[in-house]
Short mmCIF file of C-alpha atoms in Angstrom, two decimals:
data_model
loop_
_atom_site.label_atom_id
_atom_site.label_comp_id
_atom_site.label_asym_id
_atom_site.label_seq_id
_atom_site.Cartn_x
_atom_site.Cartn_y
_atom_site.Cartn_z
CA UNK A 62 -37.00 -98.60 -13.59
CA UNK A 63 -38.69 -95.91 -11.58
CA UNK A 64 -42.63 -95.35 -11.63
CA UNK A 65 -44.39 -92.13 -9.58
CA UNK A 66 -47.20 -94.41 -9.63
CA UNK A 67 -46.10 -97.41 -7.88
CA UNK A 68 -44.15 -95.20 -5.45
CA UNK A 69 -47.29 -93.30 -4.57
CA UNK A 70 -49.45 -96.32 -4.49
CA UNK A 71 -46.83 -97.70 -2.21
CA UNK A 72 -47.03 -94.74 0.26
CA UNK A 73 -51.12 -94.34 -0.18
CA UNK A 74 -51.33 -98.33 0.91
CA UNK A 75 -48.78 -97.60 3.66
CA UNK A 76 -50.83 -94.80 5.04
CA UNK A 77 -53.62 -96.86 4.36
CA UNK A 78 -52.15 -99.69 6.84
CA UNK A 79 -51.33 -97.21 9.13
CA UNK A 80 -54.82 -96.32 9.87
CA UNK A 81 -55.11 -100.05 11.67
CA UNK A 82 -51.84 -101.06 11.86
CA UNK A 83 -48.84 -100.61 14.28
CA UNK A 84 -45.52 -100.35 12.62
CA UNK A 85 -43.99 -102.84 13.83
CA UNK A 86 -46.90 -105.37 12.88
CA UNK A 87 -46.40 -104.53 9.11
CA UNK A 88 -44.41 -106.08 6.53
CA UNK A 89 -43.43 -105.40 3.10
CA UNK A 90 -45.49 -108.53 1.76
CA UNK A 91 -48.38 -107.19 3.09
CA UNK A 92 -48.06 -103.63 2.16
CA UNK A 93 -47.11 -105.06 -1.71
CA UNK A 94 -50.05 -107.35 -1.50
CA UNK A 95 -52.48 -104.60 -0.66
CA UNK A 96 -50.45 -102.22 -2.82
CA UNK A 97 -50.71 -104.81 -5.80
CA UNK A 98 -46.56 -104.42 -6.59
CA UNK A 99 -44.05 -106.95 -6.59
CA UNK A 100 -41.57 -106.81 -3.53
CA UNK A 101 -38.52 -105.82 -6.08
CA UNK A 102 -40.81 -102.90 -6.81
CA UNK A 103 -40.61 -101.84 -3.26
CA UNK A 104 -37.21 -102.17 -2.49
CA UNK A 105 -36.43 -99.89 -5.90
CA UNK A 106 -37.46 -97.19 -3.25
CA UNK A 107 -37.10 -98.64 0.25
CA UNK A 108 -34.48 -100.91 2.41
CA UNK A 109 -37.49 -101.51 4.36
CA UNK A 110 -41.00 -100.68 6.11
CA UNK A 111 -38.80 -98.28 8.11
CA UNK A 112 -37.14 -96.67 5.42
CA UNK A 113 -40.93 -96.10 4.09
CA UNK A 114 -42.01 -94.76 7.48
CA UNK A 115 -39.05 -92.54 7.90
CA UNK A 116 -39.36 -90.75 4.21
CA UNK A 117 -43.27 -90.53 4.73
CA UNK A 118 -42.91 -89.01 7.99
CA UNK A 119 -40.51 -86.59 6.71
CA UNK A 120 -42.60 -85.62 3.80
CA UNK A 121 -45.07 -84.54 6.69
CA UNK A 122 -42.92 -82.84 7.85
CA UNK A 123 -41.67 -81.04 5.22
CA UNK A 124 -44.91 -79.72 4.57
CA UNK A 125 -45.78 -78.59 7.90
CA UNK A 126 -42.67 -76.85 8.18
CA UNK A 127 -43.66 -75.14 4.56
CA UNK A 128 -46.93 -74.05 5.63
CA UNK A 129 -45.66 -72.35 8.19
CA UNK A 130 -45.49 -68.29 6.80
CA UNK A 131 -43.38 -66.60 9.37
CA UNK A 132 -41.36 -68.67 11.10
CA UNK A 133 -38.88 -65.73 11.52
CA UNK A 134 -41.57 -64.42 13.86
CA UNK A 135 -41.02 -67.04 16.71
CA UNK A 136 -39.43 -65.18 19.34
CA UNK A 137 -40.82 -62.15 18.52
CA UNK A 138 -44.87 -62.56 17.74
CA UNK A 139 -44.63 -66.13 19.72
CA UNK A 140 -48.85 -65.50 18.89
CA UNK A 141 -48.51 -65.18 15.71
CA UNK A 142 -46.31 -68.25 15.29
CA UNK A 143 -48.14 -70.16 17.55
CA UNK A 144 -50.95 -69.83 16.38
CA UNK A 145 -49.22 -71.00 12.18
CA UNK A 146 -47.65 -74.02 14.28
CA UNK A 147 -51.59 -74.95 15.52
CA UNK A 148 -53.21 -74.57 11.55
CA UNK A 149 -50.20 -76.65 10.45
CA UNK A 150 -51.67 -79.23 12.73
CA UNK A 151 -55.03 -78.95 11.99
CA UNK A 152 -54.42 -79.17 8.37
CA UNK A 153 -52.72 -82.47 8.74
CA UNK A 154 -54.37 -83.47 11.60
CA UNK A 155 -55.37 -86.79 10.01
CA UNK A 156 -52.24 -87.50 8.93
CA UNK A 157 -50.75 -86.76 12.06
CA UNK A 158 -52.78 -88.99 13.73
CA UNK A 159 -52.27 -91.74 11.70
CA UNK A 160 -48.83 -91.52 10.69
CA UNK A 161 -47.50 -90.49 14.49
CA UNK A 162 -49.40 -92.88 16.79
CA UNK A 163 -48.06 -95.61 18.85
CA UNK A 164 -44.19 -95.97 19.28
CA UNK A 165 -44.25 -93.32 16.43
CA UNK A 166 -45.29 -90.82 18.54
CA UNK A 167 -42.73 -88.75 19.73
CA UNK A 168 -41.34 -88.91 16.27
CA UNK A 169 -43.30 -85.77 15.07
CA UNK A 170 -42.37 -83.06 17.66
CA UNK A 171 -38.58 -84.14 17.77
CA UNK A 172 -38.36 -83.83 13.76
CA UNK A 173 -40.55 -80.79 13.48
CA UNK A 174 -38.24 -79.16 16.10
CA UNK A 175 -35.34 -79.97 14.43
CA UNK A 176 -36.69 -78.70 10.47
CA UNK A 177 -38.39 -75.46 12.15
CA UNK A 178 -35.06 -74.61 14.46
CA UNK A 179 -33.21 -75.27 11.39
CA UNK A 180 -34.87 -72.97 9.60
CA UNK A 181 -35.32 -70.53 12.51
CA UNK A 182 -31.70 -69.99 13.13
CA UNK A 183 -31.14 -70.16 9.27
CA UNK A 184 -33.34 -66.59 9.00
CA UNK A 185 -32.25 -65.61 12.53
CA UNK A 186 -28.77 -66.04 12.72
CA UNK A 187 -28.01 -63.38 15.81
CA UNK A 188 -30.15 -65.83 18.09
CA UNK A 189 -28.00 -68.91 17.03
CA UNK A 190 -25.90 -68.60 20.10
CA UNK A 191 -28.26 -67.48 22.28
CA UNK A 192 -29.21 -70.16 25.05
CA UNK A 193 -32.25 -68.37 26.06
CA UNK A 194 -33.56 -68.39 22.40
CA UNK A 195 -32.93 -71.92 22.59
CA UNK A 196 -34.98 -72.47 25.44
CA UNK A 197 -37.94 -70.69 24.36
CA UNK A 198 -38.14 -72.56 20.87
CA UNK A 199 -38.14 -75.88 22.00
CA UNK A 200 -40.61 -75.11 24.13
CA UNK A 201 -42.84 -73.68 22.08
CA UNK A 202 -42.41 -76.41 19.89
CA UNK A 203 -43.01 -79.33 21.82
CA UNK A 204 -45.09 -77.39 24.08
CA UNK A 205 -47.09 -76.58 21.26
CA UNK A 206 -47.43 -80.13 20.11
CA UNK A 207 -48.13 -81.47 23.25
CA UNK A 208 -50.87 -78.98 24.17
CA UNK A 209 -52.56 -79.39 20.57
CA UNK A 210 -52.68 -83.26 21.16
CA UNK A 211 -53.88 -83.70 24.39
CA UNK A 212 -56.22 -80.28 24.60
CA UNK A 213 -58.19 -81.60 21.31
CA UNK A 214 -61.58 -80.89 23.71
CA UNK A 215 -61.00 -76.55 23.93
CA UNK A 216 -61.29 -74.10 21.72
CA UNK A 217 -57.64 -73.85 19.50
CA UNK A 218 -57.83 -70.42 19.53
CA UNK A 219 -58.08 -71.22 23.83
CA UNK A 220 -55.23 -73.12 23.56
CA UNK A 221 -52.92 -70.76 21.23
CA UNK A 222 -53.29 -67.49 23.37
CA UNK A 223 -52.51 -69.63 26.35
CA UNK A 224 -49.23 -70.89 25.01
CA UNK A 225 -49.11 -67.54 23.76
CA UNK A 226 -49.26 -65.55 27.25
CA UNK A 227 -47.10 -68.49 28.81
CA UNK A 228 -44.42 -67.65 26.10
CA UNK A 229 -44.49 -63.74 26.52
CA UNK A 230 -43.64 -64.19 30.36
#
């Protein structure tokens, strides 16, 4: 039988873990020992510790993607989406960090491009074959990402109009 509880005492622990764990060093008797559940509770919602990380990751992203306002504006107002993308970070900047680091890395900007060009393309279906649209969205996205991770030390507003300006040429 399903319980909301132990599931989100299973993903709090997990996240907990994460803070000083790498993925690949955890295992479910740990995370159930810490969580206080019994291993068959675990596996009632996950085939494993990567199952876990997968669904929590996507729940992260899943939110970032909702907090996002306009993300018909992309092409268009690349400021004005930029600068959404960059408070969606900030928000779950802790998160982010935690949940993304290590060989999890990478896994944040590849899934958040593919939920946001989903979406794009979903409310801007004229661009969908459009190479050049393409182009520009991934690399707002991942440039984006990239410059909000390793430019931690500036200003973010700094940081957004420059993606911004790079984005209008």
């Amino acid at each position: 039988m399903k319980n909301p509880k132990s599931k989100q005492a299973i993903i709090d622990t997990y996240i907990d873990m994460r803070k000083t764990t790498p993925i690949e060093k955890m295992t479910v008797v740990s995370l159930c020992k810490n969580a206080n559940i019994n291993k068959s509770t675990f596996y009632v919602y996950y085939q494993d510790i990567f199952d876990l990380c997968e669904q929590v990751e996507d729940i992260i992203v899943e939110k970032i993607t909702k907090s996002i306002r306009h993300p018909e504006l992309a092409i268009d107002h690349t400021d004005i989406f930029t600068e959404e993308v960059f408070k969606s970070y900030q928000e779950y900047n802790e998160l982010i960090h935690t949940l993304f680091s290590g060989s999890r890395r990478s896994a944040l900007p590849d899934k958040i491009h593919q939920s946001l060009t989903e979406l794009f393309f979903s409310l801007r279906p004229e661009y969908q074959n459009n190479p050049e649209k393409h182009i520009m969205f991934s690399y707002m996205i991942y440039g984006s990402y990239y410059a909000y991770m390793e430019n931690a030390d500036y200003n973010s507003q700094y940081v957004i109009s420059v993606i911004s300006a790079l984005t209008k040429i």
